[in-house]
Each structure stands twice: as C-alpha cells, then as structure tokens.
PDB file of C-alpha atoms in Angstrom:
ATOM      1  CA  UNK A   1      22.687  23.527  30.245  1.00 46.00           C
ATOM      2  CA  UNK A   2      20.448  23.636  27.189  1.00 48.00           C
ATOM      3  CA  UNK A   3      16.971  24.042  28.704  1.00 47.00           C
ATOM      4  CA  UNK A   4      15.192  23.153  25.465  1.00 43.00           C
ATOM      5  CA  UNK A   5      17.210  19.960  25.106  1.00 48.00           C
ATOM      6  CA  UNK A   6      16.542  19.101  28.766  1.00 48.00           C
ATOM      7  CA  UNK A   7      12.794  19.529  28.254  1.00 48.00           C
ATOM      8  CA  UNK A   8      12.883  17.361  25.143  1.00 55.00           C
ATOM      9  CA  UNK A   9      14.776  14.676  27.056  1.00 75.00           C
ATOM     10  CA  UNK A  10      12.211  14.745  29.877  1.00 81.00           C
ATOM     11  CA  UNK A  11       9.363  14.471  27.373  1.00 80.00           C
ATOM     12  CA  UNK A  12      11.157  11.586  25.671  1.00 82.00           C
ATOM     13  CA  UNK A  13      11.665   9.716  28.934  1.00 87.00           C
ATOM     14  CA  UNK A  14       8.071  10.263  30.081  1.00 88.00           C
ATOM     15  CA  UNK A  15       6.714   9.227  26.694  1.00 87.00           C
ATOM     16  CA  UNK A  16       8.893   6.119  26.727  1.00 90.00           C
ATOM     17  CA  UNK A  17       7.743   5.263  30.241  1.00 92.00           C
ATOM     18  CA  UNK A  18       4.073   5.574  29.316  1.00 92.00           C
ATOM     19  CA  UNK A  19       4.610   3.471  26.195  1.00 93.00           C
ATOM     20  CA  UNK A  20       6.462   0.930  28.335  1.00 94.00           C
ATOM     21  CA  UNK A  21       3.512   0.822  30.739  1.00 94.00           C
ATOM     22  CA  UNK A  22       1.073   0.105  27.893  1.00 95.00           C
ATOM     23  CA  UNK A  23       3.398  -2.514  26.418  1.00 95.00           C
ATOM     24  CA  UNK A  24       3.860  -4.200  29.797  1.00 95.00           C
ATOM     25  CA  UNK A  25       0.088  -4.356  30.276  1.00 95.00           C
ATOM     26  CA  UNK A  26      -0.256  -6.127  26.907  1.00 95.00           C
ATOM     27  CA  UNK A  27       2.576  -8.471  27.837  1.00 94.00           C
ATOM     28  CA  UNK A  28       0.939  -9.181  31.199  1.00 93.00           C
ATOM     29  CA  UNK A  29      -2.320 -10.204  29.531  1.00 93.00           C
ATOM     30  CA  UNK A  30      -0.423 -12.843  27.569  1.00 93.00           C
ATOM     31  CA  UNK A  31       1.321 -14.096  30.722  1.00 90.00           C
ATOM     32  CA  UNK A  32      -1.998 -14.344  32.573  1.00 89.00           C
ATOM     33  CA  UNK A  33      -3.431 -16.347  29.682  1.00 91.00           C
ATOM     34  CA  UNK A  34      -0.418 -18.666  29.811  1.00 89.00           C
ATOM     35  CA  UNK A  35      -0.913 -19.067  33.547  1.00 86.00           C
ATOM     36  CA  UNK A  36      -4.640 -19.824  33.200  1.00 87.00           C
ATOM     37  CA  UNK A  37      -4.029 -22.427  30.491  1.00 87.00           C
ATOM     38  CA  UNK A  38      -1.244 -24.076  32.475  1.00 84.00           C
ATOM     39  CA  UNK A  39       1.510 -23.315  29.982  1.00 85.00           C
ATOM     40  CA  UNK A  40       3.486 -21.458  32.654  1.00 83.00           C
ATOM     41  CA  UNK A  41       2.462 -21.382  36.297  1.00 74.00           C
ATOM     42  CA  UNK A  42       5.488 -19.779  37.950  1.00 76.00           C
ATOM     43  CA  UNK A  43       6.215 -16.488  36.249  1.00 81.00           C
ATOM     44  CA  UNK A  44       9.767 -15.087  36.250  1.00 86.00           C
ATOM     45  CA  UNK A  45       8.924 -11.860  38.147  1.00 88.00           C
ATOM     46  CA  UNK A  46       7.703 -13.948  41.059  1.00 88.00           C
ATOM     47  CA  UNK A  47      10.820 -16.162  40.903  1.00 89.00           C
ATOM     48  CA  UNK A  48      12.994 -13.044  41.077  1.00 91.00           C
ATOM     49  CA  UNK A  49      11.206 -11.754  44.183  1.00 92.00           C
ATOM     50  CA  UNK A  50      11.331 -15.194  45.818  1.00 91.00           C
ATOM     51  CA  UNK A  51      15.070 -15.306  45.137  1.00 89.00           C
ATOM     52  CA  UNK A  52      15.878 -11.946  46.708  1.00 90.00           C
ATOM     53  CA  UNK A  53      13.136 -11.633  49.327  1.00 91.00           C
ATOM     54  CA  UNK A  54      12.268 -15.158  50.486  1.00 88.00           C
ATOM     55  CA  UNK A  55      11.248 -13.970  53.956  1.00 89.00           C
ATOM     56  CA  UNK A  56       8.550 -11.606  52.686  1.00 89.00           C
ATOM     57  CA  UNK A  57       4.960 -12.704  53.457  1.00 92.00           C
ATOM     58  CA  UNK A  58       3.256 -14.302  50.466  1.00 89.00           C
ATOM     59  CA  UNK A  59       0.851 -11.375  49.732  1.00 89.00           C
ATOM     60  CA  UNK A  60       3.771  -8.941  49.848  1.00 93.00           C
ATOM     61  CA  UNK A  61       5.803 -11.082  47.467  1.00 90.00           C
ATOM     62  CA  UNK A  62       2.861 -11.181  45.052  1.00 90.00           C
ATOM     63  CA  UNK A  63       2.529  -7.394  45.132  1.00 93.00           C
ATOM     64  CA  UNK A  64       6.295  -6.890  44.806  1.00 93.00           C
ATOM     65  CA  UNK A  65       6.385  -9.190  41.785  1.00 92.00           C
ATOM     66  CA  UNK A  66       3.710  -7.142  40.013  1.00 93.00           C
ATOM     67  CA  UNK A  67       5.458  -3.857  40.841  1.00 94.00           C
ATOM     68  CA  UNK A  68       8.832  -5.205  39.726  1.00 93.00           C
ATOM     69  CA  UNK A  69       7.348  -6.495  36.479  1.00 94.00           C
ATOM     70  CA  UNK A  70       5.747  -3.175  35.575  1.00 95.00           C
ATOM     71  CA  UNK A  71       8.725  -1.185  36.828  1.00 95.00           C
ATOM     72  CA  UNK A  72      11.045  -3.185  34.582  1.00 95.00           C
ATOM     73  CA  UNK A  73       8.745  -2.668  31.609  1.00 95.00           C
ATOM     74  CA  UNK A  74       8.447   1.079  32.203  1.00 96.00           C
ATOM     75  CA  UNK A  75      12.235   1.406  32.603  1.00 96.00           C
ATOM     76  CA  UNK A  76      12.688  -0.547  29.378  1.00 95.00           C
ATOM     77  CA  UNK A  77      10.356   1.848  27.591  1.00 94.00           C
ATOM     78  CA  UNK A  78      12.327   4.852  28.860  1.00 93.00           C
ATOM     79  CA  UNK A  79      15.605   3.301  27.720  1.00 93.00           C
ATOM     80  CA  UNK A  80      14.217   2.494  24.282  1.00 93.00           C
ATOM     81  CA  UNK A  81      12.831   6.003  23.813  1.00 90.00           C
ATOM     82  CA  UNK A  82      16.132   7.639  24.753  1.00 87.00           C
ATOM     83  CA  UNK A  83      18.358   5.230  22.815  1.00 86.00           C
ATOM     84  CA  UNK A  84      16.497   5.105  19.504  1.00 78.00           C
ATOM     85  CA  UNK A  85      17.967   7.377  16.850  1.00 59.00           C
ATOM     86  CA  UNK A  86      15.267   7.111  14.214  1.00 64.00           C
ATOM     87  CA  UNK A  87      11.499   7.228  14.208  1.00 67.00           C
ATOM     88  CA  UNK A  88      10.111   4.336  16.228  1.00 76.00           C
ATOM     89  CA  UNK A  89       8.445   1.543  14.283  1.00 82.00           C
ATOM     90  CA  UNK A  90       6.844  -1.746  15.220  1.00 86.00           C
ATOM     91  CA  UNK A  91       9.775  -3.648  13.676  1.00 89.00           C
ATOM     92  CA  UNK A  92      12.300  -1.645  15.705  1.00 90.00           C
ATOM     93  CA  UNK A  93      10.267  -2.300  18.837  1.00 92.00           C
ATOM     94  CA  UNK A  94      10.168  -6.041  18.154  1.00 94.00           C
ATOM     95  CA  UNK A  95      13.941  -6.059  17.685  1.00 94.00           C
ATOM     96  CA  UNK A  96      14.258  -4.276  21.022  1.00 95.00           C
ATOM     97  CA  UNK A  97      11.946  -6.818  22.656  1.00 96.00           C
ATOM     98  CA  UNK A  98      14.184  -9.642  21.406  1.00 96.00           C
ATOM     99  CA  UNK A  99      17.218  -7.793  22.758  1.00 96.00           C
ATOM    100  CA  UNK A 100      15.618  -7.435  26.210  1.00 96.00           C
ATOM    101  CA  UNK A 101      14.673 -11.123  26.178  1.00 96.00           C
ATOM    102  CA  UNK A 102      18.196 -12.242  25.246  1.00 96.00           C
ATOM    103  CA  UNK A 103      19.825 -10.012  27.863  1.00 95.00           C
ATOM    104  CA  UNK A 104      17.485 -11.308  30.549  1.00 94.00           C
ATOM    105  CA  UNK A 105      16.837 -14.930  29.694  1.00 94.00           C
ATOM    106  CA  UNK A 106      20.223 -15.831  28.262  1.00 95.00           C
ATOM    107  CA  UNK A 107      22.105 -13.341  30.424  1.00 95.00           C
ATOM    108  CA  UNK A 108      21.549 -11.973  33.895  1.00 93.00           C
ATOM    109  CA  UNK A 109      18.741 -14.297  35.045  1.00 93.00           C
ATOM    110  CA  UNK A 110      20.796 -17.486  34.483  1.00 93.00           C
ATOM    111  CA  UNK A 111      23.919 -15.731  35.820  1.00 94.00           C
ATOM    112  CA  UNK A 112      22.108 -15.054  39.106  1.00 91.00           C
ATOM    113  CA  UNK A 113      20.753 -18.585  39.337  1.00 91.00           C
ATOM    114  CA  UNK A 114      17.124 -17.504  39.012  1.00 90.00           C
ATOM    115  CA  UNK A 115      16.335 -19.379  35.787  1.00 90.00           C
ATOM    116  CA  UNK A 116      18.225 -21.708  33.483  1.00 92.00           C
ATOM    117  CA  UNK A 117      19.251 -20.224  30.111  1.00 94.00           C
ATOM    118  CA  UNK A 118      16.285 -20.005  27.769  1.00 92.00           C
ATOM    119  CA  UNK A 119      17.706 -22.664  25.436  1.00 92.00           C
ATOM    120  CA  UNK A 120      17.760 -25.116  28.374  1.00 93.00           C
ATOM    121  CA  UNK A 121      14.592 -23.936  30.124  1.00 90.00           C
ATOM    122  CA  UNK A 122      11.174 -25.594  29.994  1.00 88.00           C
ATOM    123  CA  UNK A 123       9.828 -25.256  26.479  1.00 89.00           C
ATOM    124  CA  UNK A 124       6.520 -23.741  27.547  1.00 89.00           C
ATOM    125  CA  UNK A 125       8.098 -21.055  29.696  1.00 89.00           C
ATOM    126  CA  UNK A 126      10.854 -20.226  27.211  1.00 91.00           C
ATOM    127  CA  UNK A 127       8.445 -19.837  24.282  1.00 93.00           C
ATOM    128  CA  UNK A 128       5.915 -17.923  26.376  1.00 93.00           C
ATOM    129  CA  UNK A 129       8.503 -15.420  27.562  1.00 94.00           C
ATOM    130  CA  UNK A 130       9.857 -14.962  24.043  1.00 95.00           C
ATOM    131  CA  UNK A 131       6.328 -14.356  22.713  1.00 95.00           C
ATOM    132  CA  UNK A 132       5.633 -11.954  25.588  1.00 95.00           C
ATOM    133  CA  UNK A 133       8.741  -9.922  24.784  1.00 96.00           C
ATOM    134  CA  UNK A 134       7.896  -9.850  21.084  1.00 96.00           C
ATOM    135  CA  UNK A 135       4.465  -8.486  22.010  1.00 96.00           C
ATOM    136  CA  UNK A 136       6.022  -5.988  24.423  1.00 96.00           C
ATOM    137  CA  UNK A 137       8.374  -4.719  21.731  1.00 95.00           C
ATOM    138  CA  UNK A 138       5.680  -4.520  19.056  1.00 94.00           C
ATOM    139  CA  UNK A 139       3.353  -2.490  21.271  1.00 94.00           C
ATOM    140  CA  UNK A 140       6.196  -0.289  22.520  1.00 94.00           C
ATOM    141  CA  UNK A 141       7.398   0.531  19.001  1.00 90.00           C
ATOM    142  CA  UNK A 142       3.903   1.126  17.716  1.00 87.00           C
ATOM    143  CA  UNK A 143       2.814   3.394  20.584  1.00 87.00           C
ATOM    144  CA  UNK A 144       5.960   5.525  20.417  1.00 85.00           C
ATOM    145  CA  UNK A 145       5.791   5.680  16.628  1.00 79.00           C
ATOM    146  CA  UNK A 146       2.210   6.934  16.669  1.00 73.00           C
ATOM    147  CA  UNK A 147       2.997   9.419  19.432  1.00 67.00           C
ATOM    148  CA  UNK A 148       5.935  10.887  17.539  1.00 62.00           C
ATOM    149  CA  UNK A 149       3.993  11.055  14.291  1.00 60.00           C
ATOM    150  CA  UNK A 150       1.065  12.750  16.028  1.00 58.00           C
ATOM    151  CA  UNK A 151       3.445  15.474  17.174  1.00 57.00           C
ATOM    152  CA  UNK A 152       4.722  15.983  13.633  1.00 54.00           C
ATOM    153  CA  UNK A 153       1.530  15.874  11.559  1.00 52.00           C
ATOM    154  CA  UNK A 154       0.911  19.422  10.353  1.00 50.00           C
ATOM    155  CA  UNK A 155      -2.174  21.438  11.194  1.00 47.00           C
ATOM    156  CA  UNK A 156      -4.803  21.874   8.480  1.00 48.00           C
ATOM    157  CA  UNK A 157      -7.933  24.049   8.453  1.00 43.00           C
ATOM    158  CA  UNK A 158     -10.174  21.011   8.349  1.00 43.00           C
ATOM    159  CA  UNK A 159      -8.616  19.290  11.318  1.00 45.00           C
ATOM    160  CA  UNK A 160     -10.569  18.933  14.533  1.00 41.00           C
ATOM    161  CA  UNK A 161      -9.567  21.489  17.164  1.00 42.00           C
ATOM    162  CA  UNK A 162      -9.733  21.297  20.913  1.00 44.00           C
ATOM    163  CA  UNK A 163     -10.983  23.977  23.310  1.00 44.00           C
ATOM    164  CA  UNK A 164      -7.709  25.882  23.044  1.00 42.00           C
ATOM    165  CA  UNK A 165      -7.792  25.935  19.268  1.00 41.00           C
ATOM    166  CA  UNK A 166      -4.954  23.437  18.924  1.00 44.00           C
ATOM    167  CA  UNK A 167      -5.290  20.700  16.335  1.00 39.00           C
ATOM    168  CA  UNK A 168      -6.273  17.296  17.685  1.00 45.00           C
ATOM    169  CA  UNK A 169      -3.518  15.417  15.904  1.00 48.00           C
ATOM    170  CA  UNK A 170      -4.325  12.102  17.544  1.00 51.00           C
ATOM    171  CA  UNK A 171      -7.776  12.323  15.928  1.00 52.00           C
ATOM    172  CA  UNK A 172      -6.113  12.999  12.581  1.00 50.00           C
ATOM    173  CA  UNK A 173      -3.793  10.052  13.071  1.00 58.00           C
ATOM    174  CA  UNK A 174      -6.684   7.737  13.919  1.00 64.00           C
ATOM    175  CA  UNK A 175      -8.161   8.366  10.477  1.00 72.00           C
ATOM    176  CA  UNK A 176      -5.133   6.865   8.725  1.00 84.00           C
ATOM    177  CA  UNK A 177      -4.622   3.118   8.237  1.00 87.00           C
ATOM    178  CA  UNK A 178      -1.587   1.453   9.747  1.00 85.00           C
ATOM    179  CA  UNK A 179       0.286   1.314   6.438  1.00 89.00           C
ATOM    180  CA  UNK A 180      -0.036   5.085   5.945  1.00 87.00           C
ATOM    181  CA  UNK A 181       1.110   5.785   9.505  1.00 84.00           C
ATOM    182  CA  UNK A 182       4.143   3.545   8.943  1.00 85.00           C
ATOM    183  CA  UNK A 183       4.894   5.259   5.634  1.00 86.00           C
ATOM    184  CA  UNK A 184       4.985   8.700   7.252  1.00 84.00           C
ATOM    185  CA  UNK A 185       6.912   7.572  10.320  1.00 81.00           C
ATOM    186  CA  UNK A 186      10.401   8.353   8.993  1.00 78.00           C
ATOM    187  CA  UNK A 187       9.498  11.328   6.797  1.00 81.00           C
ATOM    188  CA  UNK A 188      10.429  14.926   7.521  1.00 80.00           C
ATOM    189  CA  UNK A 189       7.758  17.537   8.380  1.00 80.00           C
ATOM    190  CA  UNK A 190       7.763  19.147   4.906  1.00 80.00           C
ATOM    191  CA  UNK A 191       7.182  15.804   3.212  1.00 84.00           C
ATOM    192  CA  UNK A 192       4.451  14.928   5.732  1.00 83.00           C
ATOM    193  CA  UNK A 193       2.748  18.277   5.182  1.00 82.00           C
ATOM    194  CA  UNK A 194       2.535  17.626   1.447  1.00 85.00           C
ATOM    195  CA  UNK A 195       1.536  13.983   1.454  1.00 88.00           C
ATOM    196  CA  UNK A 196      -0.742  13.582   4.503  1.00 85.00           C
ATOM    197  CA  UNK A 197      -3.767  15.415   2.981  1.00 87.00           C
ATOM    198  CA  UNK A 198      -3.746  12.988   0.054  1.00 90.00           C
ATOM    199  CA  UNK A 199      -3.394  10.024   2.401  1.00 89.00           C
ATOM    200  CA  UNK A 200      -6.409  11.330   4.319  1.00 87.00           C
ATOM    201  CA  UNK A 201      -8.356  11.659   1.083  1.00 88.00           C
ATOM    202  CA  UNK A 202      -7.523   8.064   0.188  1.00 89.00           C
ATOM    203  CA  UNK A 203      -8.445   6.871   3.688  1.00 87.00           C
ATOM    204  CA  UNK A 204     -11.781   8.682   3.525  1.00 85.00           C
ATOM    205  CA  UNK A 205     -12.924   6.787   0.417  1.00 86.00           C
ATOM    206  CA  UNK A 206     -10.911   3.572   0.941  1.00 87.00           C
ATOM    207  CA  UNK A 207     -11.044   2.871  -2.786  1.00 89.00           C
ATOM    208  CA  UNK A 208      -7.547   3.576  -4.109  1.00 91.00           C
ATOM    209  CA  UNK A 209      -4.026   3.907  -2.766  1.00 93.00           C
ATOM    210  CA  UNK A 210      -1.606   6.802  -3.176  1.00 94.00           C
ATOM    211  CA  UNK A 211       1.233   7.376  -5.602  1.00 93.00           C
ATOM    212  CA  UNK A 212       4.013   9.745  -4.518  1.00 92.00           C
ATOM    213  CA  UNK A 213       6.059  11.418  -7.233  1.00 90.00           C
ATOM    214  CA  UNK A 214       9.450  12.981  -6.621  1.00 87.00           C
ATOM    215  CA  UNK A 215       9.715  15.980  -8.911  1.00 83.00           C
ATOM    216  CA  UNK A 216      12.389  18.658  -9.285  1.00 80.00           C
ATOM    217  CA  UNK A 217      12.217  20.866  -6.229  1.00 77.00           C
ATOM    218  CA  UNK A 218       9.736  18.803  -4.258  1.00 82.00           C
ATOM    219  CA  UNK A 219       7.208  16.005  -4.077  1.00 86.00           C
ATOM    220  CA  UNK A 220       3.651  15.457  -5.296  1.00 89.00           C
ATOM    221  CA  UNK A 221       1.040  12.942  -4.182  1.00 90.00           C
ATOM    222  CA  UNK A 222      -2.197  11.787  -5.743  1.00 91.00           C
ATOM    223  CA  UNK A 223      -4.847   9.155  -5.220  1.00 92.00           C
ATOM    224  CA  UNK A 224      -4.106   6.627  -7.958  1.00 91.00           C
ATOM    225  CA  UNK A 225      -6.672   4.065  -9.198  1.00 91.00           C
ATOM    226  CA  UNK A 226      -3.757   1.842 -10.227  1.00 92.00           C
ATOM    227  CA  UNK A 227      -2.602   1.531  -6.593  1.00 93.00           C
ATOM    228  CA  UNK A 228      -4.584  -0.808  -4.305  1.00 93.00           C
ATOM    229  CA  UNK A 229      -5.827   0.653  -1.019  1.00 92.00           C
ATOM    230  CA  UNK A 230      -4.108   1.164   1.425  1.00 90.00           C
ATOM    231  CA  UNK A 231      -0.743   1.011  -0.350  1.00 93.00           C
ATOM    232  CA  UNK A 232       1.697   3.765  -1.270  1.00 93.00           C
ATOM    233  CA  UNK A 233       3.948   3.624  -4.311  1.00 93.00           C
ATOM    234  CA  UNK A 234       6.757   6.006  -5.222  1.00 90.00           C
ATOM    235  CA  UNK A 235       8.229   7.165  -8.500  1.00 85.00           C
ATOM    236  CA  UNK A 236      10.523   9.768  -9.974  1.00 76.00           C
ATOM    237  CA  UNK A 237       8.957  12.007 -12.612  1.00 62.00           C
TER     238      UNK A 237
END
C-alpha cells in the first residue's frame, strides 16, 4: 500500500468532514429560521427518525434527528472531498448541493414513503430544503477551496510565521479578496508563486486590479490601473 497516498486520502476525508460540518451548521441556521417563521415546522430529519424509530421517547427522537442531520452532512462533505477531481469552488459545491437534494428529495425519501417528491411536496418545505442544500453546497465548496489553496500558497519572507517557523498561510489567504482566491483556486503552484505577491500588493492598496501576461517561458503579473479592483485580466504578450 502507498503510505503517502493513504495519508493524503485520510487528510482529504477529514478535511471534507470538517467542511461538511461547517456547511451543515450554516444549513441548520436556515432551517431554524424557517421553523421560527412558520415556513416549515416539521423538518425532514425528524420525519426520518419518526419513520424508523417511532417508539423512541420524544427527547431521544429530537436528539437522534440532530445527530442524523449532522452525520449526513459530514458524510456528504467526505464524499464530495474524495470524489472531486479539480480544485473545489463555490460553484462546484452548489452543483453538489443540488445533486444531494435531487437524490434525497426526488429519490430515496419519496421511495421510502417519508416525504412526497419535491415537485409534489408543500411549496414552503420544498423551496426551503432546496435553498438549504444550495447554501450547504456553497459553504462546502468555499471552505474546501480555501483550505486547499491555503495548503498551496507558497511561503514568502514577509509572511507571518507561527511558533514553529511555518508560514501562516490561512493569514495570507485572509488578505486576499474572494475574486483573487477564486482566480488562484485552479492554478498550479508555480503560477501561484508568481502571481500571488502581486495579488497581495493589489489587495493591500485596493486601488487597481491585476493583469496577468503569458510570456514565452512563463507568466508575469502587475498591478494595472486599467483593471478595476478586485478583478484579474489575462493577456498573451
């Protein structure tokens, strides 16, 4: 067995699970808001527990519903992290959230008699669950994308270091606007090493965007007054 590959797989699964936990928490906040406002007062996780464990005492069913909800979200995060083949993005996460919603609310939940298909369900519940899964996917994709980029951003002398002398890459990442993070998300380490210092320079002043030029043998980047902040343009010179 390839030990290095096994370690990478474990890190991927753990990272996906943590991202799934964060995404599920965001999703849960939306569901609580829907419950408080009366849009949906019988959430699907509770219906699932009531279906399979009707004899459980009420407090136990409530606790089991919460655990099942978060367990499902964490498992979904692990699956997404392992299955994705490219750098995670918010858009990819949203697409995954839609996939999970379709599989559940047009698939196995109706098949098991727990809920009607989403297209025949109560409008409030159907729209709330779709919105919740879109939020879940967006947060999942964003968290995993930032985590992966933080691992790839190169060290620089000016970066903040921790007690061990390692670069605090999350601190570096926090100094970049969302558009710059998204731009770097699918780039290779050499490209990132060249361009990220200029992106940081642009983010520090927040006056102009960045123009990236593809030149023979490499790439160049510069803060360009003709590019609005925080945009990135590309050209071949």
